[in-house]
Each structure stands twice: as C-alpha cells, then as structure tokens.
Amino acid sequence: MPASMTVRVDGVKDTINQLGKIDKQLQKQFKADAIKIAEPALDAGRKSYVRLANDSDPYALSGMSRNWKDKTTGRKLFPLKVSNSIKGVTMKFDTRRKAIGVILIIQKDVATAVFETAGRKTSNRLGNQLGALDSGKTRLLQPAVDGSRDKIEKEMTQLIRDVSKTVQRGF
C-alpha cells in the first residue's frame, strides 16, 4: 500500500520551515535568493552610515566616539565606528513561532543600534540630544531602506509564491 503525504502551508514562516524539512539545500537556496533580492536595500542602509563619518557636520554626538560601558552589566556599548556600522547591516530570517517579522534587515553593531533607537520608546537625555524619533522608527537605516521597499516586496512575494508551490508539490 503506497503512502501519501500532503503538506499544507499557511504563511511565509511555514513555507521556510517546510522547505527545510523537504530539503535543506532548497532552504539555503531560498535564503540566498532572498538576500540577493534585498541587496539594494542592504546597500542603501550601508550607504546611509557614511553620513556619520562627516567631520565638518557630524550627525552623531561627539561623545559617541569614546568608550562607554553599561554601569550595571559592564557590557561595552561604544565607541561608534562607521566601519562597524556599515558591516552591521545584515538580513535575518526569523521563523520562530512568536516572531513578528520573518525576513528582517537589522543592525548588529551595538553602538549603532543604540544610536538608531535612542529615545524611541521613552524620552531620555541621549534620545533628546540626537533628536525626536517616532515609535517603531530608526534614524538612518529605515528611511534608507524604505526607498527600495516596493520593488523588494514585489520580488520577494513572487519568490515566496514560487517556493510555496514547490513545497505544496513536495519538491
């Protein structure tokens, strides 16, 4: 008696997870294709940090070039270096059950992440010195990435549809 199997996919997380169960190589290929599609946004994000290197009109505060440590944990937070800011822009796939986003463009450098989000949730001295920031926004990365968002979303939607069809077929 032949065995049969049906796969039902509800969303992007499920598609990526099912792809990994079918064939890890297909999942790796999907991630590589997604990164290739998002490359213009990643480049725009990286280029936005060049603005921090401008000595005549600095965007970041002068104290951010010094070493800072968290008083409670002793964890190193600063100095803010442009080269680390540029290297820190990466893409992340988050398929955990409680994840809000699945495909994310993130900043991995701690100092740059603090610079990007200071004062976003609650008002504080650092956030006030850097300037007002709306909830859910960042200072440089998000505005740079938003410019290429529509094109990326179209291409990513098509890629996800193609992958979903592959998963539905089982290969």
mmCIF file with all atom_site columns, C-alpha atoms in Angstrom:
data_model
loop_
_atom_site.group_PDB
_atom_site.id
_atom_site.type_symbol
_atom_site.label_atom_id
_atom_site.label_alt_id
_atom_site.label_comp_id
_atom_site.label_asym_id
_atom_site.label_entity_id
_atom_site.label_seq_id
_atom_site.pdbx_PDB_ins_code
_atom_site.Cartn_x
_atom_site.Cartn_y
_atom_site.Cartn_z
_atom_site.occupancy
_atom_site.B_iso_or_equiv
_atom_site.pdbx_formal_charge
_atom_site.auth_seq_id
_atom_site.auth_comp_id
_atom_site.auth_asym_id
_atom_site.auth_atom_id
_atom_site.pdbx_PDB_model_num
ATOM 1   C CA . MET A 1 1   ? 0.000  0.000  0.000  1.00 0.00 ? 1   MET A CA 1
ATOM 2   C CA . PRO A 1 2   ? 1.605  3.283  -1.090 1.00 0.00 ? 2   PRO A CA 1
ATOM 3   C CA . ALA A 1 3   ? 1.987  6.029  1.490  1.00 0.00 ? 3   ALA A CA 1
ATOM 4   C CA . SER A 1 4   ? 0.857  9.526  0.650  1.00 0.00 ? 4   SER A CA 1
ATOM 5   C CA . MET A 1 5   ? 1.625  12.804 2.294  1.00 0.00 ? 5   MET A CA 1
ATOM 6   C CA . THR A 1 6   ? 0.014  16.202 1.986  1.00 0.00 ? 6   THR A CA 1
ATOM 7   C CA . VAL A 1 7   ? 1.671  19.415 3.033  1.00 0.00 ? 7   VAL A CA 1
ATOM 8   C CA . ARG A 1 8   ? -0.392 22.472 3.912  1.00 0.00 ? 8   ARG A CA 1
ATOM 9   C CA . VAL A 1 9   ? 1.399  25.808 4.077  1.00 0.00 ? 9   VAL A CA 1
ATOM 10  C CA . ASP A 1 10  ? -0.277 28.825 5.686  1.00 0.00 ? 10  ASP A CA 1
ATOM 11  C CA . GLY A 1 11  ? 2.365  31.541 5.580  1.00 0.00 ? 11  GLY A CA 1
ATOM 12  C CA . VAL A 1 12  ? 5.929  32.566 4.949  1.00 0.00 ? 12  VAL A CA 1
ATOM 13  C CA . LYS A 1 13  ? 7.229  31.083 8.229  1.00 0.00 ? 13  LYS A CA 1
ATOM 14  C CA . ASP A 1 14  ? 5.601  27.762 7.463  1.00 0.00 ? 14  ASP A CA 1
ATOM 15  C CA . THR A 1 15  ? 6.906  27.854 3.902  1.00 0.00 ? 15  THR A CA 1
ATOM 16  C CA . ILE A 1 16  ? 10.503 28.371 5.033  1.00 0.00 ? 16  ILE A CA 1
ATOM 17  C CA . ASN A 1 17  ? 10.209 25.727 7.748  1.00 0.00 ? 17  ASN A CA 1
ATOM 18  C CA . GLN A 1 18  ? 8.591  23.182 5.408  1.00 0.00 ? 18  GLN A CA 1
ATOM 19  C CA . LEU A 1 19  ? 11.256 23.881 2.800  1.00 0.00 ? 19  LEU A CA 1
ATOM 20  C CA . GLY A 1 20  ? 13.900 22.968 5.376  1.00 0.00 ? 20  GLY A CA 1
ATOM 21  C CA . LYS A 1 21  ? 12.073 19.723 6.160  1.00 0.00 ? 21  LYS A CA 1
ATOM 22  C CA . ILE A 1 22  ? 11.848 18.774 2.488  1.00 0.00 ? 22  ILE A CA 1
ATOM 23  C CA . ASP A 1 23  ? 15.412 19.676 1.557  1.00 0.00 ? 23  ASP A CA 1
ATOM 24  C CA . LYS A 1 24  ? 17.922 21.816 3.477  1.00 0.00 ? 24  LYS A CA 1
ATOM 25  C CA . GLN A 1 25  ? 19.609 22.744 0.201  1.00 0.00 ? 25  GLN A CA 1
ATOM 26  C CA . LEU A 1 26  ? 16.350 24.263 -1.112 1.00 0.00 ? 26  LEU A CA 1
ATOM 27  C CA . GLN A 1 27  ? 16.029 26.296 2.086  1.00 0.00 ? 27  GLN A CA 1
ATOM 28  C CA . LYS A 1 28  ? 19.603 27.577 1.683  1.00 0.00 ? 28  LYS A CA 1
ATOM 29  C CA . GLN A 1 29  ? 18.863 28.483 -1.935 1.00 0.00 ? 29  GLN A CA 1
ATOM 30  C CA . PHE A 1 30  ? 15.716 30.369 -0.894 1.00 0.00 ? 30  PHE A CA 1
ATOM 31  C CA . LYS A 1 31  ? 17.665 32.371 1.675  1.00 0.00 ? 31  LYS A CA 1
ATOM 32  C CA . ALA A 1 32  ? 20.400 33.160 -0.867 1.00 0.00 ? 32  ALA A CA 1
ATOM 33  C CA . ASP A 1 33  ? 17.781 34.318 -3.386 1.00 0.00 ? 33  ASP A CA 1
ATOM 34  C CA . ALA A 1 34  ? 16.058 36.460 -0.751 1.00 0.00 ? 34  ALA A CA 1
ATOM 35  C CA . ILE A 1 35  ? 19.345 38.113 0.207  1.00 0.00 ? 35  ILE A CA 1
ATOM 36  C CA . LYS A 1 36  ? 20.067 38.786 -3.472 1.00 0.00 ? 36  LYS A CA 1
ATOM 37  C CA . ILE A 1 37  ? 16.639 40.442 -3.855 1.00 0.00 ? 37  ILE A CA 1
ATOM 38  C CA . ALA A 1 38  ? 17.187 42.561 -0.730 1.00 0.00 ? 38  ALA A CA 1
ATOM 39  C CA . GLU A 1 39  ? 20.725 43.617 -1.686 1.00 0.00 ? 39  GLU A CA 1
ATOM 40  C CA . PRO A 1 40  ? 19.663 47.108 -2.949 1.00 0.00 ? 40  PRO A CA 1
ATOM 41  C CA . ALA A 1 41  ? 18.066 47.840 0.430  1.00 0.00 ? 41  ALA A CA 1
ATOM 42  C CA . LEU A 1 42  ? 21.081 46.485 2.301  1.00 0.00 ? 42  LEU A CA 1
ATOM 43  C CA . ASP A 1 43  ? 23.372 48.694 0.199  1.00 0.00 ? 43  ASP A CA 1
ATOM 44  C CA . ALA A 1 44  ? 21.165 51.741 0.806  1.00 0.00 ? 44  ALA A CA 1
ATOM 45  C CA . GLY A 1 45  ? 21.277 51.041 4.537  1.00 0.00 ? 45  GLY A CA 1
ATOM 46  C CA . ARG A 1 46  ? 25.054 50.706 4.485  1.00 0.00 ? 46  ARG A CA 1
ATOM 47  C CA . LYS A 1 47  ? 25.472 53.919 2.481  1.00 0.00 ? 47  LYS A CA 1
ATOM 48  C CA . SER A 1 48  ? 23.318 55.854 4.957  1.00 0.00 ? 48  SER A CA 1
ATOM 49  C CA . TYR A 1 49  ? 26.020 55.422 7.605  1.00 0.00 ? 49  TYR A CA 1
ATOM 50  C CA . VAL A 1 50  ? 28.640 57.228 5.523  1.00 0.00 ? 50  VAL A CA 1
ATOM 51  C CA . ARG A 1 51  ? 26.911 60.365 6.807  1.00 0.00 ? 51  ARG A CA 1
ATOM 52  C CA . LEU A 1 52  ? 28.291 59.583 10.282 1.00 0.00 ? 52  LEU A CA 1
ATOM 53  C CA . ALA A 1 53  ? 31.887 59.998 9.048  1.00 0.00 ? 53  ALA A CA 1
ATOM 54  C CA . ASN A 1 54  ? 31.401 63.649 8.048  1.00 0.00 ? 54  ASN A CA 1
ATOM 55  C CA . ASP A 1 55  ? 33.693 65.573 10.429 1.00 0.00 ? 55  ASP A CA 1
ATOM 56  C CA . SER A 1 56  ? 32.551 69.057 9.364  1.00 0.00 ? 56  SER A CA 1
ATOM 57  C CA . ASP A 1 57  ? 28.861 68.282 10.028 1.00 0.00 ? 57  ASP A CA 1
ATOM 58  C CA . PRO A 1 58  ? 28.725 65.321 12.426 1.00 0.00 ? 58  PRO A CA 1
ATOM 59  C CA . TYR A 1 59  ? 25.353 63.597 12.759 1.00 0.00 ? 59  TYR A CA 1
ATOM 60  C CA . ALA A 1 60  ? 26.274 61.574 15.840 1.00 0.00 ? 60  ALA A CA 1
ATOM 61  C CA . LEU A 1 61  ? 27.276 63.167 19.145 1.00 0.00 ? 61  LEU A CA 1
ATOM 62  C CA . SER A 1 62  ? 30.990 63.713 19.787 1.00 0.00 ? 62  SER A CA 1
ATOM 63  C CA . GLY A 1 63  ? 30.919 61.608 22.972 1.00 0.00 ? 63  GLY A CA 1
ATOM 64  C CA . MET A 1 64  ? 29.892 58.555 20.975 1.00 0.00 ? 64  MET A CA 1
ATOM 65  C CA . SER A 1 65  ? 33.495 58.214 19.781 1.00 0.00 ? 65  SER A CA 1
ATOM 66  C CA . ARG A 1 66  ? 34.588 57.430 23.353 1.00 0.00 ? 66  ARG A CA 1
ATOM 67  C CA . ASN A 1 67  ? 34.414 54.126 25.204 1.00 0.00 ? 67  ASN A CA 1
ATOM 68  C CA . TRP A 1 68  ? 31.152 53.626 27.105 1.00 0.00 ? 68  TRP A CA 1
ATOM 69  C CA . LYS A 1 69  ? 30.176 50.696 29.259 1.00 0.00 ? 69  LYS A CA 1
ATOM 70  C CA . ASP A 1 70  ? 26.832 49.821 30.788 1.00 0.00 ? 70  ASP A CA 1
ATOM 71  C CA . LYS A 1 71  ? 27.064 50.617 34.500 1.00 0.00 ? 71  LYS A CA 1
ATOM 72  C CA . THR A 1 72  ? 25.011 47.621 35.600 1.00 0.00 ? 72  THR A CA 1
ATOM 73  C CA . THR A 1 73  ? 26.367 44.872 33.342 1.00 0.00 ? 73  THR A CA 1
ATOM 74  C CA . GLY A 1 74  ? 29.762 46.267 32.362 1.00 0.00 ? 74  GLY A CA 1
ATOM 75  C CA . ARG A 1 75  ? 28.954 45.455 28.711 1.00 0.00 ? 75  ARG A CA 1
ATOM 76  C CA . LYS A 1 76  ? 30.794 47.616 26.154 1.00 0.00 ? 76  LYS A CA 1
ATOM 77  C CA . LEU A 1 77  ? 28.364 49.849 24.216 1.00 0.00 ? 77  LEU A CA 1
ATOM 78  C CA . PHE A 1 78  ? 30.518 52.420 22.427 1.00 0.00 ? 78  PHE A CA 1
ATOM 79  C CA . PRO A 1 79  ? 32.610 53.788 20.576 1.00 0.00 ? 79  PRO A CA 1
ATOM 80  C CA . LEU A 1 80  ? 30.533 54.281 17.456 1.00 0.00 ? 80  LEU A CA 1
ATOM 81  C CA . LYS A 1 81  ? 32.648 53.471 14.390 1.00 0.00 ? 81  LYS A CA 1
ATOM 82  C CA . VAL A 1 82  ? 31.383 53.991 10.848 1.00 0.00 ? 82  VAL A CA 1
ATOM 83  C CA . SER A 1 83  ? 33.109 50.843 9.579  1.00 0.00 ? 83  SER A CA 1
ATOM 84  C CA . ASN A 1 84  ? 31.285 48.732 12.191 1.00 0.00 ? 84  ASN A CA 1
ATOM 85  C CA . SER A 1 85  ? 28.018 50.488 11.366 1.00 0.00 ? 85  SER A CA 1
ATOM 86  C CA . ILE A 1 86  ? 28.381 49.587 7.695  1.00 0.00 ? 86  ILE A CA 1
ATOM 87  C CA . LYS A 1 87  ? 29.347 45.962 8.428  1.00 0.00 ? 87  LYS A CA 1
ATOM 88  C CA . GLY A 1 88  ? 26.471 45.616 10.908 1.00 0.00 ? 88  GLY A CA 1
ATOM 89  C CA . VAL A 1 89  ? 23.677 45.939 8.315  1.00 0.00 ? 89  VAL A CA 1
ATOM 90  C CA . THR A 1 90  ? 22.548 42.379 7.601  1.00 0.00 ? 90  THR A CA 1
ATOM 91  C CA . MET A 1 91  ? 19.488 40.328 6.807  1.00 0.00 ? 91  MET A CA 1
ATOM 92  C CA . LYS A 1 92  ? 17.931 37.896 9.276  1.00 0.00 ? 92  LYS A CA 1
ATOM 93  C CA . PHE A 1 93  ? 15.354 35.136 8.842  1.00 0.00 ? 93  PHE A CA 1
ATOM 94  C CA . ASP A 1 94  ? 13.252 34.643 11.962 1.00 0.00 ? 94  ASP A CA 1
ATOM 95  C CA . THR A 1 95  ? 10.842 31.716 11.751 1.00 0.00 ? 95  THR A CA 1
ATOM 96  C CA . ARG A 1 96  ? 10.208 31.316 15.463 1.00 0.00 ? 96  ARG A CA 1
ATOM 97  C CA . ARG A 1 97  ? 6.587  30.904 16.458 1.00 0.00 ? 97  ARG A CA 1
ATOM 98  C CA . LYS A 1 98  ? 6.394  34.255 18.290 1.00 0.00 ? 98  LYS A CA 1
ATOM 99  C CA . ALA A 1 99  ? 8.390  36.264 15.752 1.00 0.00 ? 99  ALA A CA 1
ATOM 100 C CA . ILE A 1 100 ? 6.714  39.397 14.419 1.00 0.00 ? 100 ILE A CA 1
ATOM 101 C CA . GLY A 1 101 ? 8.685  39.649 11.187 1.00 0.00 ? 101 GLY A CA 1
ATOM 102 C CA . VAL A 1 102 ? 10.091 36.807 9.140  1.00 0.00 ? 102 VAL A CA 1
ATOM 103 C CA . ILE A 1 103 ? 12.592 38.493 6.834  1.00 0.00 ? 103 ILE A CA 1
ATOM 104 C CA . LEU A 1 104 ? 14.293 41.413 8.566  1.00 0.00 ? 104 LEU A CA 1
ATOM 105 C CA . ILE A 1 105 ? 17.007 43.936 7.760  1.00 0.00 ? 105 ILE A CA 1
ATOM 106 C CA . ILE A 1 106 ? 18.807 44.552 11.039 1.00 0.00 ? 106 ILE A CA 1
ATOM 107 C CA . GLN A 1 107 ? 21.751 46.432 12.551 1.00 0.00 ? 107 GLN A CA 1
ATOM 108 C CA . LYS A 1 108 ? 24.033 44.100 14.518 1.00 0.00 ? 108 LYS A CA 1
ATOM 109 C CA . ASP A 1 109 ? 26.504 46.693 15.842 1.00 0.00 ? 109 ASP A CA 1
ATOM 110 C CA . VAL A 1 110 ? 25.523 47.609 19.409 1.00 0.00 ? 110 VAL A CA 1
ATOM 111 C CA . ALA A 1 111 ? 26.691 51.236 19.298 1.00 0.00 ? 111 ALA A CA 1
ATOM 112 C CA . THR A 1 112 ? 24.874 51.885 16.026 1.00 0.00 ? 112 THR A CA 1
ATOM 113 C CA . ALA A 1 113 ? 21.717 50.182 17.264 1.00 0.00 ? 113 ALA A CA 1
ATOM 114 C CA . VAL A 1 114 ? 21.741 52.436 20.342 1.00 0.00 ? 114 VAL A CA 1
ATOM 115 C CA . PHE A 1 115 ? 22.278 55.476 18.105 1.00 0.00 ? 115 PHE A CA 1
ATOM 116 C CA . GLU A 1 116 ? 19.424 54.390 15.806 1.00 0.00 ? 116 GLU A CA 1
ATOM 117 C CA . THR A 1 117 ? 16.847 53.792 18.536 1.00 0.00 ? 117 THR A CA 1
ATOM 118 C CA . ALA A 1 118 ? 17.748 56.055 21.499 1.00 0.00 ? 118 ALA A CA 1
ATOM 119 C CA . GLY A 1 119 ? 14.665 57.834 22.792 1.00 0.00 ? 119 GLY A CA 1
ATOM 120 C CA . ARG A 1 120 ? 12.252 55.831 20.652 1.00 0.00 ? 120 ARG A CA 1
ATOM 121 C CA . LYS A 1 121 ? 10.284 54.131 23.420 1.00 0.00 ? 121 LYS A CA 1
ATOM 122 C CA . THR A 1 122 ? 10.773 56.570 26.278 1.00 0.00 ? 122 THR A CA 1
ATOM 123 C CA . SER A 1 123 ? 12.195 60.052 26.405 1.00 0.00 ? 123 SER A CA 1
ATOM 124 C CA . ASN A 1 124 ? 15.776 60.157 27.703 1.00 0.00 ? 124 ASN A CA 1
ATOM 125 C CA . ARG A 1 125 ? 18.758 62.506 27.561 1.00 0.00 ? 125 ARG A CA 1
ATOM 126 C CA . LEU A 1 126 ? 20.560 60.653 24.775 1.00 0.00 ? 126 LEU A CA 1
ATOM 127 C CA . GLY A 1 127 ? 17.418 60.481 22.649 1.00 0.00 ? 127 GLY A CA 1
ATOM 128 C CA . ASN A 1 128 ? 16.688 64.165 23.247 1.00 0.00 ? 128 ASN A CA 1
ATOM 129 C CA . GLN A 1 129 ? 20.218 65.166 22.186 1.00 0.00 ? 129 GLN A CA 1
ATOM 130 C CA . LEU A 1 130 ? 20.006 63.088 18.989 1.00 0.00 ? 130 LEU A CA 1
ATOM 131 C CA . GLY A 1 131 ? 16.537 64.376 18.108 1.00 0.00 ? 131 GLY A CA 1
ATOM 132 C CA . ALA A 1 132 ? 12.950 63.223 18.318 1.00 0.00 ? 132 ALA A CA 1
ATOM 133 C CA . LEU A 1 133 ? 12.073 59.795 16.964 1.00 0.00 ? 133 LEU A CA 1
ATOM 134 C CA . ASP A 1 134 ? 8.669  58.189 16.459 1.00 0.00 ? 134 ASP A CA 1
ATOM 135 C CA . SER A 1 135 ? 7.868  54.801 17.913 1.00 0.00 ? 135 SER A CA 1
ATOM 136 C CA . GLY A 1 136 ? 8.920  51.970 15.591 1.00 0.00 ? 136 GLY A CA 1
ATOM 137 C CA . LYS A 1 137 ? 11.257 54.194 13.532 1.00 0.00 ? 137 LYS A CA 1
ATOM 138 C CA . THR A 1 138 ? 15.041 54.466 13.268 1.00 0.00 ? 138 THR A CA 1
ATOM 139 C CA . ARG A 1 139 ? 17.227 57.453 12.448 1.00 0.00 ? 139 ARG A CA 1
ATOM 140 C CA . LEU A 1 140 ? 19.123 56.367 9.315  1.00 0.00 ? 140 LEU A CA 1
ATOM 141 C CA . LEU A 1 141 ? 18.507 52.712 8.420  1.00 0.00 ? 141 LEU A CA 1
ATOM 142 C CA . GLN A 1 142 ? 14.744 52.685 7.972  1.00 0.00 ? 142 GLN A CA 1
ATOM 143 C CA . PRO A 1 143 ? 14.482 55.832 5.820  1.00 0.00 ? 143 PRO A CA 1
ATOM 144 C CA . ALA A 1 144 ? 17.265 54.489 3.563  1.00 0.00 ? 144 ALA A CA 1
ATOM 145 C CA . VAL A 1 145 ? 15.652 51.055 3.204  1.00 0.00 ? 145 VAL A CA 1
ATOM 146 C CA . ASP A 1 146 ? 12.127 52.400 2.620  1.00 0.00 ? 146 ASP A CA 1
ATOM 147 C CA . GLY A 1 147 ? 13.183 53.846 -0.749 1.00 0.00 ? 147 GLY A CA 1
ATOM 148 C CA . SER A 1 148 ? 13.540 50.391 -2.308 1.00 0.00 ? 148 SER A CA 1
ATOM 149 C CA . ARG A 1 149 ? 10.800 48.712 -0.293 1.00 0.00 ? 149 ARG A CA 1
ATOM 150 C CA . ASP A 1 150 ? 8.108  48.399 -3.005 1.00 0.00 ? 150 ASP A CA 1
ATOM 151 C CA . LYS A 1 151 ? 10.401 46.748 -5.545 1.00 0.00 ? 151 LYS A CA 1
ATOM 152 C CA . ILE A 1 152 ? 11.771 44.331 -2.956 1.00 0.00 ? 152 ILE A CA 1
ATOM 153 C CA . GLU A 1 153 ? 8.298  43.416 -1.687 1.00 0.00 ? 153 GLU A CA 1
ATOM 154 C CA . LYS A 1 154 ? 7.140  42.574 -5.227 1.00 0.00 ? 154 LYS A CA 1
ATOM 155 C CA . GLU A 1 155 ? 10.148 40.385 -5.965 1.00 0.00 ? 155 GLU A CA 1
ATOM 156 C CA . MET A 1 156 ? 10.028 38.752 -2.517 1.00 0.00 ? 156 MET A CA 1
ATOM 157 C CA . THR A 1 157 ? 6.300  37.995 -2.911 1.00 0.00 ? 157 THR A CA 1
ATOM 158 C CA . GLN A 1 158 ? 6.991  36.279 -6.227 1.00 0.00 ? 158 GLN A CA 1
ATOM 159 C CA . LEU A 1 159 ? 9.842  34.266 -4.719 1.00 0.00 ? 159 LEU A CA 1
ATOM 160 C CA . ILE A 1 160 ? 7.638  33.170 -1.809 1.00 0.00 ? 160 ILE A CA 1
ATOM 161 C CA . ARG A 1 161 ? 4.844  32.136 -4.189 1.00 0.00 ? 161 ARG A CA 1
ATOM 162 C CA . ASP A 1 162 ? 7.269  30.042 -6.222 1.00 0.00 ? 162 ASP A CA 1
ATOM 163 C CA . VAL A 1 163 ? 8.663  28.420 -3.087 1.00 0.00 ? 163 VAL A CA 1
ATOM 164 C CA . SER A 1 164 ? 5.153  27.763 -1.733 1.00 0.00 ? 164 SER A CA 1
ATOM 165 C CA . LYS A 1 165 ? 4.289  25.943 -4.951 1.00 0.00 ? 165 LYS A CA 1
ATOM 166 C CA . THR A 1 166 ? 7.447  23.872 -4.588 1.00 0.00 ? 166 THR A CA 1
ATOM 167 C CA . VAL A 1 167 ? 6.542  22.985 -1.012 1.00 0.00 ? 167 VAL A CA 1
ATOM 168 C CA . GLN A 1 168 ? 2.954  22.118 -1.986 1.00 0.00 ? 168 GLN A CA 1
ATOM 169 C CA . ARG A 1 169 ? 4.262  19.739 -4.663 1.00 0.00 ? 169 ARG A CA 1
ATOM 170 C CA . GLY A 1 170 ? 6.701  18.211 -2.182 1.00 0.00 ? 170 GLY A CA 1
ATOM 171 C CA . PHE A 1 171 ? 9.728  19.049 -4.399 1.00 0.00 ? 171 PHE A CA 1
#
